[in-house]
Short mmCIF file of C-alpha atoms in Angstrom, two decimals:
data_model
loop_
_atom_site.label_atom_id
_atom_site.label_comp_id
_atom_site.label_asym_id
_atom_site.label_seq_id
_atom_site.Cartn_x
_atom_site.Cartn_y
_atom_site.Cartn_z
CA LEU A 1 -3.66 -11.50 -7.59
CA LEU A 2 -4.35 -14.75 -7.19
CA ALA A 3 -6.74 -14.84 -10.22
CA VAL A 4 -4.24 -12.78 -12.45
CA SER A 5 -1.28 -15.18 -11.65
CA ASN A 6 -3.26 -18.24 -12.12
CA ALA A 7 -4.50 -17.12 -15.69
CA ALA A 8 -1.28 -16.50 -16.28
CA VAL A 9 -0.01 -20.50 -15.18
CA GLU A 10 -3.27 -21.81 -17.49
CA LYS A 11 -2.55 -19.73 -20.53
CA PRO A 12 1.34 -19.15 -20.51
CA LEU A 13 0.73 -17.63 -24.48
CA ILE A 14 -0.60 -14.46 -22.52
CA LEU A 15 2.94 -13.23 -21.45
CA HIS A 16 3.57 -13.09 -25.49
CA GLN A 17 0.97 -10.58 -26.50
CA GLY A 18 1.45 -6.93 -27.28
CA GLY A 19 1.57 -4.08 -24.51
CA PRO A 20 2.45 -4.39 -20.73
CA THR A 21 0.62 -8.14 -20.06
CA TYR A 22 4.15 -9.19 -18.99
CA HIS A 23 4.86 -6.63 -16.67
CA MET A 24 1.40 -6.45 -15.13
CA VAL A 25 1.87 -10.43 -14.15
CA THR A 26 5.07 -9.78 -13.16
CA ASN A 27 4.12 -6.74 -10.52
CA ALA A 28 1.20 -9.51 -9.41
CA ALA A 29 3.36 -11.89 -8.58
CA ILE A 30 5.74 -9.13 -6.94
CA MET A 31 2.52 -8.03 -4.52
CA LEU A 32 2.10 -11.81 -3.93
CA CYS A 33 5.59 -11.68 -2.51
CA HIS A 34 5.06 -8.94 -0.13
CA LEU A 35 1.50 -10.51 1.07
CA LEU A 36 3.45 -13.68 1.78
CA ASN A 37 5.97 -11.69 3.76
CA GLY A 38 3.33 -10.17 5.49
CA LEU A 39 1.74 -13.31 6.37
CA HIS A 40 4.81 -15.28 7.27
CA SER A 41 5.81 -12.24 9.93
CA ASN A 42 2.01 -12.70 11.21
CA ARG A 43 2.67 -16.47 11.51
CA MET A 44 6.51 -16.07 13.27
CA SER A 45 5.67 -13.35 15.86
CA GLY A 46 2.88 -15.50 16.96
CA LEU A 47 1.25 -12.20 18.76
CA LYS A 48 -2.06 -13.43 17.15
CA ASP A 49 -3.36 -16.87 16.88
CA ASN A 50 -3.18 -18.22 13.12
CA GLY A 51 -6.63 -20.00 12.17
CA GLU A 52 -6.81 -22.31 9.53
CA MET A 53 -8.35 -20.08 7.22
CA GLU A 54 -5.09 -18.12 7.12
CA ALA A 55 -2.86 -20.90 6.99
CA ALA A 56 -4.76 -22.23 3.96
CA LEU A 57 -4.45 -19.14 2.28
CA PHE A 58 -0.58 -18.78 2.57
CA GLU A 59 -0.40 -22.63 1.40
CA GLU A 60 -2.35 -21.46 -1.72
CA ILE A 61 -0.27 -17.98 -2.16
CA LEU A 62 2.97 -19.88 -1.78
CA ASP A 63 1.80 -22.47 -4.17
CA THR A 64 0.51 -19.96 -6.77
CA LEU A 65 3.97 -17.74 -6.33
CA LEU A 66 5.90 -20.63 -7.17
CA ALA A 67 4.66 -21.68 -10.15
CA VAL A 68 4.43 -17.83 -11.60
CA ARG A 69 7.74 -17.19 -10.55
CA LYS A 70 8.98 -20.59 -12.73
CA LEU A 71 7.07 -19.19 -15.58
CA LEU A 72 7.76 -15.81 -15.60
CA ASN A 73 11.87 -16.60 -15.46
CA ILE A 74 11.75 -18.74 -18.28
CA HIS A 75 9.62 -16.06 -20.04
CA ARG A 76 11.89 -13.22 -18.89
CA ARG A 77 15.50 -15.30 -20.48
CA LYS A 78 13.83 -15.27 -23.47
CA LEU A 79 13.76 -11.33 -23.84
CA PRO A 80 16.13 -9.13 -24.82
CA VAL A 81 17.29 -7.06 -21.67
CA ARG A 82 15.80 -3.80 -21.96
CA LEU A 83 12.26 -5.82 -22.45
CA ARG A 84 13.01 -7.67 -19.27
CA CYS A 85 10.79 -7.29 -16.00
CA HIS A 86 11.55 -7.90 -12.51
CA GLY A 87 13.54 -11.16 -11.49
CA ILE A 88 11.87 -12.65 -8.72
CA PRO A 89 13.62 -13.85 -5.91
CA ARG A 90 13.19 -17.47 -4.50
CA PRO A 91 11.83 -17.55 -1.07
CA ASN A 92 13.70 -18.60 1.69
CA LEU A 93 11.75 -22.29 2.09
CA ALA A 94 14.15 -22.97 5.27
CA LEU A 95 11.77 -20.80 7.35
CA LEU A 96 8.93 -22.29 6.76
CA ALA A 97 10.90 -25.53 9.26
CA GLY A 98 8.78 -24.17 11.75
CA THR A 99 5.73 -22.25 12.15
CA LYS A 100 6.51 -19.82 15.40
CA PRO A 101 9.71 -19.29 16.91
CA GLY A 102 9.21 -21.03 19.78
CA ASN A 103 8.80 -24.85 18.29
CA ASP A 104 12.49 -24.50 16.80
CA PRO A 105 15.50 -22.35 18.22
CA GLU A 106 17.06 -22.96 15.14
CA CYS A 107 14.38 -21.69 12.80
CA THR A 108 13.93 -18.74 15.14
CA SER A 109 17.99 -17.91 14.35
CA ILE A 110 17.00 -18.36 10.69
CA PHE A 111 14.32 -16.18 11.27
CA SER A 112 15.89 -13.14 13.43
CA SER A 113 19.37 -13.44 10.94
CA SER A 114 17.10 -12.94 7.28
CA GLY A 115 13.74 -11.44 8.46
CA GLN A 116 11.49 -12.21 5.40
CA LEU A 117 10.66 -14.99 3.67
CA ILE A 118 11.29 -13.71 -0.05
CA ASP A 119 13.74 -11.04 0.38
CA LEU A 120 12.85 -8.71 -2.13
CA GLY A 121 16.04 -6.64 -1.73
CA ASP A 122 17.57 -8.88 -3.57
CA THR A 123 15.24 -8.30 -6.93
CA LEU A 124 16.81 -7.99 -10.26
CA MET A 125 14.90 -4.66 -11.01
CA CYS A 126 13.06 -4.00 -14.45
CA GLY A 127 14.18 -0.75 -15.89
CA CYS A 128 10.58 0.90 -15.86
CA ARG A 129 9.94 3.38 -12.82
CA GLY A 130 6.23 2.61 -12.35
CA CYS A 131 7.32 -1.03 -11.90
CA GLN A 132 10.30 -0.37 -9.82
CA GLY A 133 7.41 0.95 -7.17
CA PHE A 134 5.63 -2.18 -6.78
CA VAL A 135 9.04 -3.66 -5.15
CA LEU A 136 10.29 -0.28 -3.23
CA MET A 137 6.73 0.44 -1.76
CA ALA A 138 4.73 -2.19 -2.19
CA CYS A 139 1.76 -0.55 -4.37
CA SER A 140 1.42 0.71 -7.73
CA PRO A 141 2.32 3.74 -8.67
CA CYS A 142 -1.14 5.77 -8.74
CA VAL A 143 -1.72 4.24 -5.24
CA ALA A 144 1.90 5.96 -3.84
CA ALA A 145 1.01 9.44 -5.97
CA GLU A 146 -2.10 9.43 -4.09
CA ARG A 147 -0.52 8.57 -0.58
CA ALA A 148 2.10 10.93 -1.26
CA LEU A 149 -0.56 13.63 -2.13
CA ALA A 150 -2.60 13.28 1.01
CA ALA A 151 0.44 13.44 2.83
CA LYS A 152 1.20 16.78 1.14
CA ARG A 153 -2.26 17.94 2.21
CA ASN A 154 -2.03 16.82 6.07
CA ILE A 155 1.24 18.79 6.29
CA GLU A 156 -0.11 21.95 4.55
CA ALA A 157 -3.36 21.69 7.30
CA ASP A 158 -0.65 21.43 9.96
CA ALA A 159 1.10 24.30 9.03
CA TYR A 160 -1.65 26.52 8.36
CA MET A 161 -3.50 25.56 11.61
CA GLU A 162 0.29 26.03 13.70
CA ASP A 163 0.36 29.97 11.84
CA ALA A 164 -3.17 30.34 12.89
CA MET A 165 -2.04 29.77 16.49
CA ASN A 166 0.00 31.70 16.60
CA GLU A 167 -1.10 34.86 15.11
CA GLY A 168 -4.10 34.98 17.05
CA GLY A 169 -3.81 32.19 19.65
CA ASN A 170 -7.48 31.34 17.67
CA SER A 171 -6.63 27.07 17.56
CA VAL A 172 -9.44 27.37 14.55
CA GLY A 173 -8.30 29.83 12.61
CA TRP A 174 -11.34 31.91 12.55
CA ASN A 175 -10.96 35.60 11.50
CA THR A 176 -12.10 37.65 14.88
CA ASP A 177 -13.05 40.36 12.74
CA LEU A 178 -15.99 38.45 11.61
CA LEU A 179 -16.89 38.20 15.22
CA ASP A 180 -16.78 42.08 16.19
CA VAL A 181 -21.03 42.77 15.41
CA GLY A 182 -20.56 45.60 17.75
CA ASP A 183 -23.12 46.29 20.93
CA PHE A 184 -27.11 46.44 20.80
CA ASP A 185 -27.58 49.04 22.91
CA VAL A 186 -31.06 49.50 21.65
CA GLU A 187 -34.22 48.69 23.05
CA ASP A 188 -36.22 45.44 22.74
CA ASP A 189 -39.48 47.45 21.25
CA ALA A 190 -37.06 49.03 18.73
CA LEU A 191 -35.64 45.69 17.45
CA LEU A 192 -39.05 44.68 16.95
CA SER A 193 -40.83 47.36 15.27
CA VAL A 194 -37.86 46.60 12.95
CA LEU A 195 -38.24 42.74 12.37
CA SER A 196 -42.06 43.73 11.57
CA LYS A 197 -41.37 45.45 9.01
CA VAL A 198 -38.68 43.53 7.46
CA ILE A 199 -41.39 40.36 7.52
CA SER A 200 -44.22 42.55 6.56
CA GLN A 201 -41.93 43.75 3.17
#
């Protein structure tokens, strides 16, 4: 995500290429917004120690997002309305006044009222359904389809196991007719003779 955004910042003319390049860069910026919101919520929760590496990553992503957001907004204004992708909302930088809620009561109240560093509910949505999934589901349409398919399979497997338990009380769902092999009332010598004939043939 950072590589795509930095490439667009370094060479803005790629946004004018034919095809979905502009939409891909915009959706990469949207994914950076989701990532920033997650990192910020980890910082504010204080449930785990945030090391220097995570703080540096947060600063790098924030700088990249601000740069690519400015670039995308300038490009977006030049396009007809039907060709425009998302209008990315501005980060609420007032939330960055304190690193943890305990440090500043005013920052705590701001955080509890708004919740996220970047409120993606204020996004001006693209008309393309594929692009909308990046904002609403925080993933690409392919990943969303894979998740839906996996959830459907899990539901079907649970329903099958439940039906098997209700029908025969067999928790595994095996066919009990296959387990009924009859009684072996034959003597051991007779069985050994049959086996020896089979082996000899």
